[in-house]
PDB file of C-alpha atoms in Angstrom:
ATOM      1  CA  MET A  27    -230.058  59.856 -75.030  1.00 57.00           C
ATOM      2  CA  THR A  28    -230.319  60.174 -71.234  1.00 63.00           C
ATOM      3  CA  SER A  29    -233.690  59.406 -69.749  1.00 69.00           C
ATOM      4  CA  TYR A  30    -234.980  61.259 -66.725  1.00 78.00           C
ATOM      5  CA  SER A  31    -238.290  59.404 -66.358  1.00 76.00           C
ATOM      6  CA  LEU A  32    -239.809  58.868 -62.939  1.00 78.00           C
ATOM      7  CA  GLN A  33    -240.009  55.144 -63.582  1.00 83.00           C
ATOM      8  CA  GLN A  34    -236.261  54.962 -64.221  1.00 84.00           C
ATOM      9  CA  PHE A  35    -235.610  56.760 -60.958  1.00 80.00           C
ATOM     10  CA  ILE A  36    -237.870  54.300 -59.129  1.00 80.00           C
ATOM     11  CA  ASN A  37    -236.148  51.306 -60.723  1.00 83.00           C
ATOM     12  CA  GLU A  38    -232.729  52.600 -59.764  1.00 81.00           C
ATOM     13  CA  THR A  39    -233.510  53.548 -56.177  1.00 82.00           C
ATOM     14  CA  LYS A  40    -236.156  51.069 -54.995  1.00 82.00           C
ATOM     15  CA  GLN A  41    -235.445  48.714 -52.155  1.00 77.00           C
ATOM     16  CA  ASP A  42    -233.893  45.335 -52.806  1.00 76.00           C
ATOM     17  CA  ASP A  43    -236.529  42.683 -52.126  1.00 73.00           C
ATOM     18  CA  LYS A  44    -234.005  39.855 -51.884  1.00 73.00           C
ATOM     19  CA  LYS A  45    -233.431  39.107 -48.224  1.00 67.00           C
ATOM     20  CA  ALA A  46    -229.837  37.976 -47.952  1.00 70.00           C
ATOM     21  CA  ASP A  47    -229.058  38.393 -44.273  1.00 87.00           C
ATOM     22  CA  TYR A  48    -230.176  39.743 -40.901  1.00 92.00           C
ATOM     23  CA  PHE A  49    -228.153  42.900 -41.530  1.00 96.00           C
ATOM     24  CA  GLN A  50    -227.662  44.043 -45.126  1.00 94.00           C
ATOM     25  CA  LEU A  51    -226.774  47.311 -46.847  1.00 95.00           C
ATOM     26  CA  GLU A  52    -229.776  48.621 -48.677  1.00 93.00           C
ATOM     27  CA  THR A  53    -227.550  51.437 -49.865  1.00 94.00           C
ATOM     28  CA  GLU A  54    -224.148  52.429 -48.559  1.00 95.00           C
ATOM     29  CA  ARG A  55    -225.879  54.815 -46.154  1.00 97.00           C
ATOM     30  CA  VAL A  56    -228.947  52.789 -45.221  1.00 97.00           C
ATOM     31  CA  LEU A  57    -228.948  49.610 -43.137  1.00 97.00           C
ATOM     32  CA  GLU A  58    -231.771  47.101 -43.657  1.00 96.00           C
ATOM     33  CA  VAL A  59    -232.502  44.776 -40.754  1.00 97.00           C
ATOM     34  CA  ASN A  60    -234.523  41.713 -41.716  1.00 96.00           C
ATOM     35  CA  LEU A  61    -236.058  41.514 -38.286  1.00 96.00           C
ATOM     36  CA  ASP A  62    -237.468  38.402 -36.749  1.00 95.00           C
ATOM     37  CA  GLY A  63    -237.085  38.965 -33.048  1.00 96.00           C
ATOM     38  CA  THR A  64    -235.082  41.817 -31.507  1.00 95.00           C
ATOM     39  CA  VAL A  65    -232.412  44.319 -32.498  1.00 96.00           C
ATOM     40  CA  TRP A  66    -230.759  47.170 -30.601  1.00 94.00           C
ATOM     41  CA  ALA A  67    -230.278  50.405 -32.499  1.00 95.00           C
ATOM     42  CA  LYS A  68    -229.247  53.999 -31.898  1.00 93.00           C
ATOM     43  CA  MET A  69    -232.145  56.087 -30.724  1.00 90.00           C
ATOM     44  CA  GLY A  70    -233.606  58.070 -33.620  1.00 92.00           C
ATOM     45  CA  ALA A  71    -231.952  55.957 -36.330  1.00 96.00           C
ATOM     46  CA  MET A  72    -235.202  54.476 -37.722  1.00 97.00           C
ATOM     47  CA  ILE A  73    -236.133  56.027 -41.050  1.00 97.00           C
ATOM     48  CA  SER A  74    -238.734  53.486 -42.227  1.00 97.00           C
ATOM     49  CA  TYR A  75    -240.102  50.001 -41.594  1.00 97.00           C
ATOM     50  CA  LYS A  76    -242.576  47.452 -42.941  1.00 96.00           C
ATOM     51  CA  GLY A  77    -244.258  44.725 -40.994  1.00 97.00           C
ATOM     52  CA  ASP A  78    -245.282  44.285 -37.374  1.00 98.00           C
ATOM     53  CA  ILE A  79    -242.511  46.076 -35.470  1.00 97.00           C
ATOM     54  CA  LYS A  80    -242.716  47.864 -32.164  1.00 97.00           C
ATOM     55  CA  PHE A  81    -240.126  50.205 -30.663  1.00 95.00           C
ATOM     56  CA  GLU A  82    -239.154  50.541 -27.031  1.00 92.00           C
ATOM     57  CA  ARG A  83    -236.819  53.111 -25.573  1.00 84.00           C
ATOM     58  CA  GLU A  84    -233.968  51.645 -23.505  1.00 68.00           C
ATOM     59  CA  ARG A  85    -235.123  51.517 -19.908  1.00 60.00           C
ATOM     60  CA  MET A  86    -232.820  52.927 -17.251  1.00 51.00           C
ATOM     61  CA  ALA A  87    -231.835  49.557 -15.785  1.00 49.00           C
ATOM     62  CA  GLU A  88    -232.346  47.478 -18.910  1.00 53.00           C
ATOM     63  CA  HIS A  89    -228.731  46.335 -19.010  1.00 54.00           C
ATOM     64  CA  GLY A  90    -228.001  46.290 -15.316  1.00 54.00           C
ATOM     65  CA  LEU A  91    -227.130  48.907 -12.697  1.00 45.00           C
ATOM     66  CA  GLY A  92    -223.440  49.078 -13.700  1.00 49.00           C
ATOM     67  CA  LYS A  93    -224.229  50.337 -17.216  1.00 56.00           C
ATOM     68  CA  MET A  94    -226.970  52.582 -15.872  1.00 48.00           C
ATOM     69  CA  PHE A  95    -224.527  54.333 -13.524  1.00 45.00           C
ATOM     70  CA  LYS A  96    -221.915  54.656 -16.246  1.00 48.00           C
ATOM     71  CA  LYS A  97    -224.363  56.296 -18.634  1.00 52.00           C
ATOM     72  CA  ALA A  98    -225.641  58.575 -15.916  1.00 44.00           C
ATOM     73  CA  PHE A  99    -222.076  59.583 -15.102  1.00 42.00           C
ATOM     74  CA  THR A 100    -221.102  60.356 -18.686  1.00 43.00           C
ATOM     75  CA  GLY A 101    -224.276  62.258 -19.469  1.00 46.00           C
ATOM     76  CA  GLU A 102    -223.868  61.039 -23.050  1.00 48.00           C
ATOM     77  CA  GLY A 103    -226.674  60.715 -25.553  1.00 45.00           C
ATOM     78  CA  THR A 104    -225.979  57.293 -26.967  1.00 59.00           C
ATOM     79  CA  SER A 105    -229.391  56.070 -25.983  1.00 77.00           C
ATOM     80  CA  LEU A 106    -230.561  52.800 -27.463  1.00 83.00           C
ATOM     81  CA  MET A 107    -233.936  51.680 -28.695  1.00 90.00           C
ATOM     82  CA  LYS A 108    -235.122  48.113 -29.005  1.00 93.00           C
ATOM     83  CA  ALA A 109    -237.046  47.076 -32.113  1.00 96.00           C
ATOM     84  CA  ILE A 110    -239.190  43.994 -31.607  1.00 96.00           C
ATOM     85  CA  GLY A 111    -241.222  42.044 -34.156  1.00 97.00           C
ATOM     86  CA  LYS A 112    -241.021  40.832 -37.725  1.00 96.00           C
ATOM     87  CA  GLY A 113    -240.493  42.910 -40.828  1.00 96.00           C
ATOM     88  CA  GLU A 114    -237.998  45.109 -42.586  1.00 95.00           C
ATOM     89  CA  LEU A 115    -236.418  47.911 -40.610  1.00 97.00           C
ATOM     90  CA  TYR A 116    -234.369  50.693 -42.214  1.00 97.00           C
ATOM     91  CA  LEU A 117    -231.767  52.562 -40.151  1.00 98.00           C
ATOM     92  CA  ALA A 118    -229.547  55.534 -40.974  1.00 98.00           C
ATOM     93  CA  ASP A 119    -227.628  58.281 -39.148  1.00 96.00           C
ATOM     94  CA  GLN A 120    -227.275  61.716 -40.758  1.00 95.00           C
ATOM     95  CA  GLY A 121    -226.287  60.302 -44.139  1.00 96.00           C
ATOM     96  CA  LYS A 122    -223.153  58.599 -42.765  1.00 97.00           C
ATOM     97  CA  LYS A 123    -221.724  55.541 -44.497  1.00 97.00           C
ATOM     98  CA  VAL A 124    -222.711  52.249 -42.888  1.00 97.00           C
ATOM     99  CA  THR A 125    -220.298  49.338 -42.364  1.00 96.00           C
ATOM    100  CA  ILE A 126    -221.325  45.897 -41.104  1.00 96.00           C
ATOM    101  CA  PHE A 127    -219.080  43.597 -39.062  1.00 95.00           C
ATOM    102  CA  ASP A 128    -219.813  39.953 -38.203  1.00 94.00           C
ATOM    103  CA  LEU A 129    -218.076  39.478 -34.849  1.00 94.00           C
ATOM    104  CA  GLN A 130    -217.239  35.807 -34.377  1.00 92.00           C
ATOM    105  CA  GLY A 131    -215.563  35.892 -31.018  1.00 85.00           C
ATOM    106  CA  ASP A 132    -213.937  39.173 -31.997  1.00 91.00           C
ATOM    107  CA  THR A 133    -213.994  42.332 -29.914  1.00 95.00           C
ATOM    108  CA  LEU A 134    -214.417  45.855 -31.150  1.00 96.00           C
ATOM    109  CA  THR A 135    -214.460  49.219 -29.390  1.00 95.00           C
ATOM    110  CA  VAL A 136    -216.558  51.911 -31.091  1.00 94.00           C
ATOM    111  CA  ASN A 137    -216.993  55.587 -30.411  1.00 90.00           C
ATOM    112  CA  GLY A 138    -220.457  55.823 -28.853  1.00 86.00           C
ATOM    113  CA  ASN A 139    -221.650  58.284 -31.469  1.00 88.00           C
ATOM    114  CA  ASP A 140    -220.705  55.917 -34.347  1.00 94.00           C
ATOM    115  CA  LEU A 141    -222.571  52.814 -33.169  1.00 94.00           C
ATOM    116  CA  LEU A 142    -225.715  52.254 -35.288  1.00 97.00           C
ATOM    117  CA  ALA A 143    -227.061  48.823 -34.389  1.00 97.00           C
ATOM    118  CA  PHE A 144    -226.155  45.355 -33.064  1.00 96.00           C
ATOM    119  CA  GLU A 145    -227.712  41.979 -32.567  1.00 95.00           C
ATOM    120  CA  PRO A 146    -228.889  41.074 -29.054  1.00 93.00           C
ATOM    121  CA  SER A 147    -226.350  38.217 -28.973  1.00 95.00           C
ATOM    122  CA  VAL A 148    -223.511  40.786 -28.856  1.00 95.00           C
ATOM    123  CA  GLU A 149    -222.215  41.520 -25.373  1.00 93.00           C
ATOM    124  CA  TRP A 150    -221.402  45.165 -24.735  1.00 90.00           C
ATOM    125  CA  ASP A 151    -220.099  47.461 -22.064  1.00 87.00           C
ATOM    126  CA  ILE A 152    -219.309  51.157 -21.704  1.00 82.00           C
ATOM    127  CA  ARG A 153    -215.615  51.985 -21.379  1.00 78.00           C
ATOM    128  CA  PHE A 154    -214.412  55.251 -19.823  1.00 70.00           C
ATOM    129  CA  MET A 155    -211.460  57.242 -21.008  1.00 68.00           C
ATOM    130  CA  ARG A 156    -210.824  59.156 -17.850  1.00 57.00           C
ATOM    131  CA  LYS A 157    -207.728  60.974 -19.071  1.00 55.00           C
ATOM    132  CA  MET A 158    -209.885  62.579 -21.736  1.00 56.00           C
ATOM    133  CA  ALA A 159    -212.335  64.127 -19.245  1.00 50.00           C
ATOM    134  CA  GLY A 160    -211.812  67.858 -19.120  1.00 48.00           C
ATOM    135  CA  MET A 161    -210.287  67.902 -22.653  1.00 50.00           C
ATOM    136  CA  MET A 162    -213.315  66.986 -24.740  1.00 50.00           C
ATOM    137  CA  ALA A 163    -216.601  65.337 -23.793  1.00 43.00           C
ATOM    138  CA  GLY A 164    -216.933  63.380 -26.990  1.00 45.00           C
ATOM    139  CA  GLY A 165    -213.959  61.129 -26.252  1.00 47.00           C
ATOM    140  CA  LEU A 166    -214.961  60.310 -22.715  1.00 58.00           C
ATOM    141  CA  PHE A 167    -216.667  56.995 -23.360  1.00 73.00           C
ATOM    142  CA  ASN A 168    -216.804  54.258 -25.964  1.00 86.00           C
ATOM    143  CA  VAL A 169    -218.729  51.025 -26.361  1.00 90.00           C
ATOM    144  CA  HIS A 170    -216.825  47.728 -26.108  1.00 92.00           C
ATOM    145  CA  LEU A 171    -218.531  44.945 -28.159  1.00 95.00           C
ATOM    146  CA  GLN A 172    -217.892  41.242 -28.193  1.00 96.00           C
ATOM    147  CA  GLY A 173    -219.380  38.675 -30.576  1.00 93.00           C
ATOM    148  CA  PRO A 174    -220.888  36.484 -31.745  1.00 95.00           C
ATOM    149  CA  GLY A 175    -223.232  38.686 -33.703  1.00 95.00           C
ATOM    150  CA  LYS A 176    -223.419  41.493 -36.214  1.00 95.00           C
ATOM    151  CA  VAL A 177    -222.613  45.137 -35.533  1.00 97.00           C
ATOM    152  CA  ALA A 178    -223.201  48.131 -37.768  1.00 97.00           C
ATOM    153  CA  ILE A 179    -221.165  51.303 -37.378  1.00 97.00           C
ATOM    154  CA  THR A 180    -221.232  54.639 -39.262  1.00 97.00           C
ATOM    155  CA  THR A 181    -218.515  56.913 -40.648  1.00 96.00           C
ATOM    156  CA  HIS A 182    -218.471  60.219 -42.401  1.00 96.00           C
ATOM    157  CA  PHE A 183    -217.286  59.242 -45.900  1.00 95.00           C
ATOM    158  CA  GLU A 184    -214.956  56.289 -46.550  1.00 95.00           C
ATOM    159  CA  PRO A 185    -213.247  54.775 -43.508  1.00 95.00           C
ATOM    160  CA  LEU A 186    -209.508  54.074 -43.381  1.00 96.00           C
ATOM    161  CA  THR A 187    -208.025  51.254 -41.315  1.00 96.00           C
ATOM    162  CA  LEU A 188    -204.578  51.777 -39.822  1.00 96.00           C
ATOM    163  CA  ILE A 189    -202.591  48.700 -38.724  1.00 96.00           C
ATOM    164  CA  VAL A 190    -200.946  48.946 -35.285  1.00 96.00           C
ATOM    165  CA  LYS A 191    -197.722  46.970 -34.986  1.00 96.00           C
ATOM    166  CA  PRO A 192    -195.466  46.352 -31.952  1.00 96.00           C
ATOM    167  CA  GLY A 193    -192.965  49.190 -31.631  1.00 96.00           C
ATOM    168  CA  GLU A 194    -194.846  51.298 -34.179  1.00 96.00           C
ATOM    169  CA  PRO A 195    -197.473  53.349 -32.312  1.00 95.00           C
ATOM    170  CA  VAL A 196    -200.264  55.027 -34.256  1.00 97.00           C
ATOM    171  CA  MET A 197    -201.426  58.528 -33.361  1.00 95.00           C
ATOM    172  CA  THR A 198    -204.945  59.701 -34.298  1.00 94.00           C
ATOM    173  CA  ASP A 199    -207.161  62.730 -33.867  1.00 92.00           C
ATOM    174  CA  PRO A 200    -209.867  61.760 -31.328  1.00 89.00           C
ATOM    175  CA  ASN A 201    -212.521  63.548 -33.412  1.00 89.00           C
ATOM    176  CA  ALA A 202    -211.692  61.405 -36.398  1.00 94.00           C
ATOM    177  CA  THR A 203    -211.288  58.081 -34.568  1.00 95.00           C
ATOM    178  CA  VAL A 204    -214.244  55.717 -35.011  1.00 95.00           C
ATOM    179  CA  ALA A 205    -213.265  52.249 -33.713  1.00 96.00           C
ATOM    180  CA  TRP A 206    -210.368  50.005 -32.852  1.00 97.00           C
ATOM    181  CA  SER A 207    -209.449  46.447 -31.813  1.00 95.00           C
ATOM    182  CA  GLY A 208    -211.183  45.657 -28.585  1.00 90.00           C
ATOM    183  CA  HIS A 209    -208.004  44.682 -26.746  1.00 92.00           C
ATOM    184  CA  LEU A 210    -206.166  47.894 -27.502  1.00 94.00           C
ATOM    185  CA  GLU A 211    -206.185  50.548 -24.777  1.00 89.00           C
ATOM    186  CA  PRO A 212    -205.368  53.958 -26.258  1.00 91.00           C
ATOM    187  CA  GLU A 213    -203.743  56.732 -24.254  1.00 89.00           C
ATOM    188  CA  PHE A 214    -204.516  60.374 -24.634  1.00 85.00           C
ATOM    189  CA  VAL A 215    -201.411  62.519 -25.062  1.00 86.00           C
ATOM    190  CA  MET A 216    -200.830  66.220 -25.408  1.00 81.00           C
ATOM    191  CA  ASP A 217    -198.503  67.483 -28.089  1.00 72.00           C
ATOM    192  CA  VAL A 218    -197.140  70.575 -26.405  1.00 63.00           C
ATOM    193  CA  SER A 219    -195.187  71.799 -29.432  1.00 64.00           C
ATOM    194  CA  MET A 220    -198.241  71.516 -31.681  1.00 56.00           C
ATOM    195  CA  ARG A 221    -200.411  73.214 -29.092  1.00 51.00           C
ATOM    196  CA  THR A 222    -197.985  76.112 -28.937  1.00 51.00           C
ATOM    197  CA  PHE A 223    -197.701  76.367 -32.663  1.00 51.00           C
ATOM    198  CA  ILE A 224    -201.400  76.123 -33.592  1.00 49.00           C
ATOM    199  CA  GLY A 225    -202.948  77.765 -30.563  1.00 48.00           C
ATOM    200  CA  ARG A 226    -204.200  76.804 -27.192  1.00 46.00           C
ATOM    201  CA  GLY A 227    -207.723  75.979 -28.342  1.00 48.00           C
ATOM    202  CA  SER A 228    -206.744  73.594 -31.102  1.00 48.00           C
ATOM    203  CA  GLY A 229    -208.067  70.038 -30.931  1.00 49.00           C
ATOM    204  CA  GLU A 230    -205.049  68.707 -32.794  1.00 56.00           C
ATOM    205  CA  SER A 231    -202.899  69.140 -29.695  1.00 75.00           C
ATOM    206  CA  VAL A 232    -204.823  66.220 -28.077  1.00 83.00           C
ATOM    207  CA  GLN A 233    -204.069  62.882 -29.678  1.00 90.00           C
ATOM    208  CA  MET A 234    -204.901  59.231 -29.143  1.00 91.00           C
ATOM    209  CA  LYS A 235    -201.931  56.903 -29.012  1.00 94.00           C
ATOM    210  CA  PHE A 236    -202.387  53.221 -29.898  1.00 96.00           C
ATOM    211  CA  GLU A 237    -199.616  50.761 -29.073  1.00 96.00           C
ATOM    212  CA  GLY A 238    -199.407  46.999 -29.438  1.00 96.00           C
ATOM    213  CA  GLU A 239    -200.932  44.932 -32.178  1.00 96.00           C
ATOM    214  CA  GLY A 240    -204.312  45.510 -33.826  1.00 95.00           C
ATOM    215  CA  PHE A 241    -206.031  48.157 -35.932  1.00 96.00           C
ATOM    216  CA  VAL A 242    -207.703  51.574 -35.720  1.00 97.00           C
ATOM    217  CA  ILE A 243    -210.518  52.794 -37.982  1.00 96.00           C
ATOM    218  CA  ILE A 244    -210.587  56.507 -38.743  1.00 97.00           C
ATOM    219  CA  GLN A 245    -212.701  58.750 -40.945  1.00 97.00           C
ATOM    220  CA  PRO A 246    -211.740  61.759 -43.096  1.00 94.00           C
ATOM    221  CA  PHE A 247    -213.891  64.036 -40.941  1.00 94.00           C
ATOM    222  CA  GLU A 248    -213.544  65.563 -37.499  1.00 88.00           C
ATOM    223  CA  GLU A 249    -216.719  65.382 -35.518  1.00 81.00           C
ATOM    224  CA  THR A 250    -217.324  68.326 -33.169  1.00 71.00           C
ATOM    225  CA  TYR A 251    -218.171  67.590 -29.572  1.00 54.00           C
ATOM    226  CA  ALA A 252    -219.132  69.881 -26.748  1.00 46.00           C
ATOM    227  CA  THR A 253    -216.314  70.864 -24.414  1.00 41.00           C
ATOM    228  CA  GLN A 254    -216.447  69.239 -20.990  1.00 38.00           C
ATOM    229  CA  ASP A 255    -217.303  71.757 -18.325  1.00 39.00           C
ATOM    230  CA  SER A 256    -214.592  72.349 -15.791  1.00 34.00           C
TER     231      SER A 256
END
């Protein structure tokens, strides 16, 4: 007989008190940060915390004038907050699935909207995709990350990783593209035949082209971004 008791629900959904790592998945959609120091996270991602933790909004020149000017130019909302202290911090972003990477000298480029949190040891920079300007604002900038340190990203539903091989370019929809090997430099291309067939306003006519050797992470969901003003 199936039980629907409140105690059973609590037992099945309560937090895991075993502290395994600095970043750990509390559920597949909630990141737990066992904080003892500092962590950078997406503004607004905090859903709960325990302990002595304070939050600071990213200051304009916190990461240097170069990044400040880039963010001012893009007008994008990937603002960061800094959590400082000791305790358990829970982060989430609109119910999206959370994936953790431990970058040990690796590099990763992430769509700015899909970056959830990273350790302060991770070096980062904003990368422009100038060819995308005027097509769609959401693909204009991404965040380039280099370890060592842990990074947490989010995806709508289960991510799929596509392997890029020399001579075998991979084409993706920009709205479904989450992250890729840090050394890859995608190009934006226009599929004229598809644009003619589907219609001038279709996003599918704009594609990202990855060439070389590496990987691309996509999600089975197309995020909608505002159109860049002309």
